[in-house]
Tab-separated table of C-alpha atoms in Angstrom:
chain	number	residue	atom	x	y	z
A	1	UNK	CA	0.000	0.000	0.000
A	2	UNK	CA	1.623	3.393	-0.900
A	3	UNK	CA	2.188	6.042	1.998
A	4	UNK	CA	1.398	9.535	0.903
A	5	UNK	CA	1.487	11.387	4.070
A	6	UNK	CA	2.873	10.505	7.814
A	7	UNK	CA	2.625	12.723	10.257
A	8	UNK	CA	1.853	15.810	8.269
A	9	UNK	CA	4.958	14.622	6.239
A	10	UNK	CA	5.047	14.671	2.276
A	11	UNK	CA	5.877	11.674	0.062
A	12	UNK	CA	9.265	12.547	-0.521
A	13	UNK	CA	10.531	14.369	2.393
A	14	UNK	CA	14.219	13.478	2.958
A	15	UNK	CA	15.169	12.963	6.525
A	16	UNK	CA	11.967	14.023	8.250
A	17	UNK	CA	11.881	13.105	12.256
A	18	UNK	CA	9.776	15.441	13.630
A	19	UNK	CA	6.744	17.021	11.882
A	20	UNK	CA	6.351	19.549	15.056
A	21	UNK	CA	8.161	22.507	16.288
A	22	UNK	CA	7.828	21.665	20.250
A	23	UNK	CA	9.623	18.445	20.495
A	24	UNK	CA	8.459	15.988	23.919
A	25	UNK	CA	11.647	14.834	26.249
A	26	UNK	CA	12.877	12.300	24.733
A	27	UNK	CA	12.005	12.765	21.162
A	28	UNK	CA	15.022	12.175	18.458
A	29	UNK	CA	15.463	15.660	16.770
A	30	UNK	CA	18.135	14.675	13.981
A	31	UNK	CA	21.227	11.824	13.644
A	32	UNK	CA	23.911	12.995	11.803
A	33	UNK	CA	26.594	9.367	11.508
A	34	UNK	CA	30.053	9.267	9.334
A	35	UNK	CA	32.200	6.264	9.156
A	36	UNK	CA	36.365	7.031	8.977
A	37	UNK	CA	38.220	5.408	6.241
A	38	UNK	CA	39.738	1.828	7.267
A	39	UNK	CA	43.118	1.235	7.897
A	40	UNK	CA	44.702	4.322	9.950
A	41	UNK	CA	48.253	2.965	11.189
A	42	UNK	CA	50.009	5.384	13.351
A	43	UNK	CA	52.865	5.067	15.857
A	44	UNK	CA	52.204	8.574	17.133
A	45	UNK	CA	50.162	9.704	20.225
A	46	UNK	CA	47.256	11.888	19.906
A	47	UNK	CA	45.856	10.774	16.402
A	48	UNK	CA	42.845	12.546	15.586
A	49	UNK	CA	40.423	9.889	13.955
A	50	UNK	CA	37.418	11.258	13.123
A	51	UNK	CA	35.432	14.679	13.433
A	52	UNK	CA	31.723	14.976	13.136
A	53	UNK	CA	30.374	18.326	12.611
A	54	UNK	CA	27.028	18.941	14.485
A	55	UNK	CA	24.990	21.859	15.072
A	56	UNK	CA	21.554	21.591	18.046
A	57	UNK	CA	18.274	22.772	17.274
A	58	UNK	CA	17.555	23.816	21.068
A	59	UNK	CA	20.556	24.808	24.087
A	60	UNK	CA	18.431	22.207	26.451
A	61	UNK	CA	18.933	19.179	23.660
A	62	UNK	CA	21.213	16.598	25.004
A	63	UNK	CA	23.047	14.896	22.314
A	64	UNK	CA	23.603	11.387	22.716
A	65	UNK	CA	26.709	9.868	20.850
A	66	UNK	CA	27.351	5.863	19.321
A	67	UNK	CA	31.155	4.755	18.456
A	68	UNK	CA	32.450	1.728	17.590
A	69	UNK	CA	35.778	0.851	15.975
A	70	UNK	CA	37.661	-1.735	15.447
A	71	UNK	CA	41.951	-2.007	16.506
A	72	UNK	CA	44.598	-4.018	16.131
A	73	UNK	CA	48.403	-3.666	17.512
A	74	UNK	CA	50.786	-5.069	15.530
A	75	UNK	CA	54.115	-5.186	17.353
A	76	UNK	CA	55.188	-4.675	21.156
A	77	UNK	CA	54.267	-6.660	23.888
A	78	UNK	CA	50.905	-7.733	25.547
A	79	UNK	CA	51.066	-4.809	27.984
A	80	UNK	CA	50.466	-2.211	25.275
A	81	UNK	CA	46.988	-0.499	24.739
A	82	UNK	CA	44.984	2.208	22.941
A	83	UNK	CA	42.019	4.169	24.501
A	84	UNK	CA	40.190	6.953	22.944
A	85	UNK	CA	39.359	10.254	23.845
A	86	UNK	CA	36.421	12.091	23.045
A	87	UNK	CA	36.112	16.080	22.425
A	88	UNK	CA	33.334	18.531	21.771
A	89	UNK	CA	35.402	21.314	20.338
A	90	UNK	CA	38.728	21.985	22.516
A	91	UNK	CA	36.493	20.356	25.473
A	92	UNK	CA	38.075	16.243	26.217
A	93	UNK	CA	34.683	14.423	27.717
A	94	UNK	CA	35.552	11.042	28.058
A	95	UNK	CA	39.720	10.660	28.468
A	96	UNK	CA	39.901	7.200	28.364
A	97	UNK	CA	36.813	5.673	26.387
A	98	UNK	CA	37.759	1.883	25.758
A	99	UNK	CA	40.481	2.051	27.675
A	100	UNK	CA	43.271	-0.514	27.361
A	101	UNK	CA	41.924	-1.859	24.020
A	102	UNK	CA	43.774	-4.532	22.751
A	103	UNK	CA	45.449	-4.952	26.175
A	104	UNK	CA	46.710	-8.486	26.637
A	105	UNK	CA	45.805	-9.547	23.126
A	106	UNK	CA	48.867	-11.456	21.037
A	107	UNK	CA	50.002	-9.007	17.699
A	108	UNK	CA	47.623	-8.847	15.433
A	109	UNK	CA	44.594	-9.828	17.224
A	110	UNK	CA	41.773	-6.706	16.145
A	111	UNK	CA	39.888	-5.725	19.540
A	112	UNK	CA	36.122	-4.726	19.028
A	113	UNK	CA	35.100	-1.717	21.162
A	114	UNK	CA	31.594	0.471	21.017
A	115	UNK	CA	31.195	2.708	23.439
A	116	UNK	CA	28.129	6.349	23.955
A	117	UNK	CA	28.394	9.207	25.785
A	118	UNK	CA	25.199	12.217	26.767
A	119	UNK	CA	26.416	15.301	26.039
A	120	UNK	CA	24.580	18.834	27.363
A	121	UNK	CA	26.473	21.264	25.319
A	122	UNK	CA	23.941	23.868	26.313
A	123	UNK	CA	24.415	25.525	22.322
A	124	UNK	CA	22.623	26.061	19.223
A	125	UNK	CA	26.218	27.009	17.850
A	126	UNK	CA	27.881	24.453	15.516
A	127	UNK	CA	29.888	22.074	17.106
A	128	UNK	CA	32.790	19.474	16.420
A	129	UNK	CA	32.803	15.827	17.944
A	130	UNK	CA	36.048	14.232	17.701
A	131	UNK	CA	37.688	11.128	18.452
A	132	UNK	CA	41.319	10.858	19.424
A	133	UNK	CA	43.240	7.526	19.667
A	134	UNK	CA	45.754	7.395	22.116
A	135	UNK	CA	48.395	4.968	23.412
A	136	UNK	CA	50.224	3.525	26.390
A	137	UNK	CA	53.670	3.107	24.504
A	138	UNK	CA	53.910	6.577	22.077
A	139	UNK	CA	56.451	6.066	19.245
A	140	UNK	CA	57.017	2.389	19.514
A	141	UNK	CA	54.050	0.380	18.372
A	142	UNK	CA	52.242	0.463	15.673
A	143	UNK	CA	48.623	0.364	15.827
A	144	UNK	CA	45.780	0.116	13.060
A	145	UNK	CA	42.284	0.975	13.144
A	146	UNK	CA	39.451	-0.123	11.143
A	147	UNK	CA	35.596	1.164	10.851
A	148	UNK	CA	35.358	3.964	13.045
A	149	UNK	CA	31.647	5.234	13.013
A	150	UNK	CA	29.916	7.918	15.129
A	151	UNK	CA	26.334	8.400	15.220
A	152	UNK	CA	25.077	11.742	17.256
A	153	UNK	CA	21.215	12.251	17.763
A	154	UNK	CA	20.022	15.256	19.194
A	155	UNK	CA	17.246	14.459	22.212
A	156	UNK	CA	14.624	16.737	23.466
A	157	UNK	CA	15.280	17.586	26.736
């Protein structure tokens, strides 16, 4: 059966959520999500990984934020890690999201990690999200990421 109209919404309308201007708590305003090219490999500390760009309708929206990646260390010994930090603009929020990633693991093995974070940034202004990797031995091992993806939603407050 074709769907002409939902919620006051046109056939056609491209990434409609809400159809009304006063949004209840709890109500998904927009999702903005970008993926990062696979295969980063960096022996350096401090590797920015991905920035999302992301701009509230309302100061009193939280915004609610979905990573995952995948990581692999390839080199060093079992005592070596990543973690990932996680910035809204110059601001670090989380310093050690999935800390000690690949900890233990033999070279090579990829570590799965997913991780979300509520954010008040109190702003209508745009904003960057960014995620940093980070690591316990800087300079000496190599480490490679695969499929980083952040998904942001902006949620009535």
């Amino acid at each position: 059966m074709p769907v002409s109209t939902i919620n006051g919404a046109s056939a056609g309308s491209s990434g409609t959520i809400l159809t009304t201007t006063s949004p209840k708590a709890g109500n998904v305003i927009q999702v903005v999500s970008q993926q990062a090219p696979a295969n980063y490999t960096s022996t350096s500390s401090a590797l920015t990984l991905l920035t999302q760009s992301f701009t509230p309708t309302s100061a009193s929206s939280k915004v609610l934020a979905f990573m995952s990646y995948v990581v692999e260390r390839n080199g060093g010994n079992s005592g070596n890690y990543i973690f990932v930090l996680f910035k809204r603009n110059s601001t670090t929020l989380e310093t050690q999201w999935g800390n000690a990633s690949g900890y233990q693991e033999t070279s090579g093995a990829r570590a799965v990690a997913t991780h979300t974070y509520l954010d008040s940034p109190a702003t209508t202004s745009a904003i960057s999200y960014t995620i940093v990797g980070d690591f316990s031995a800087s300079g000496s091992v190599p480490f490679q990421f695969y499929t980083f993806q952040l998904t942001l939603m902006e949620i009535a407050a």
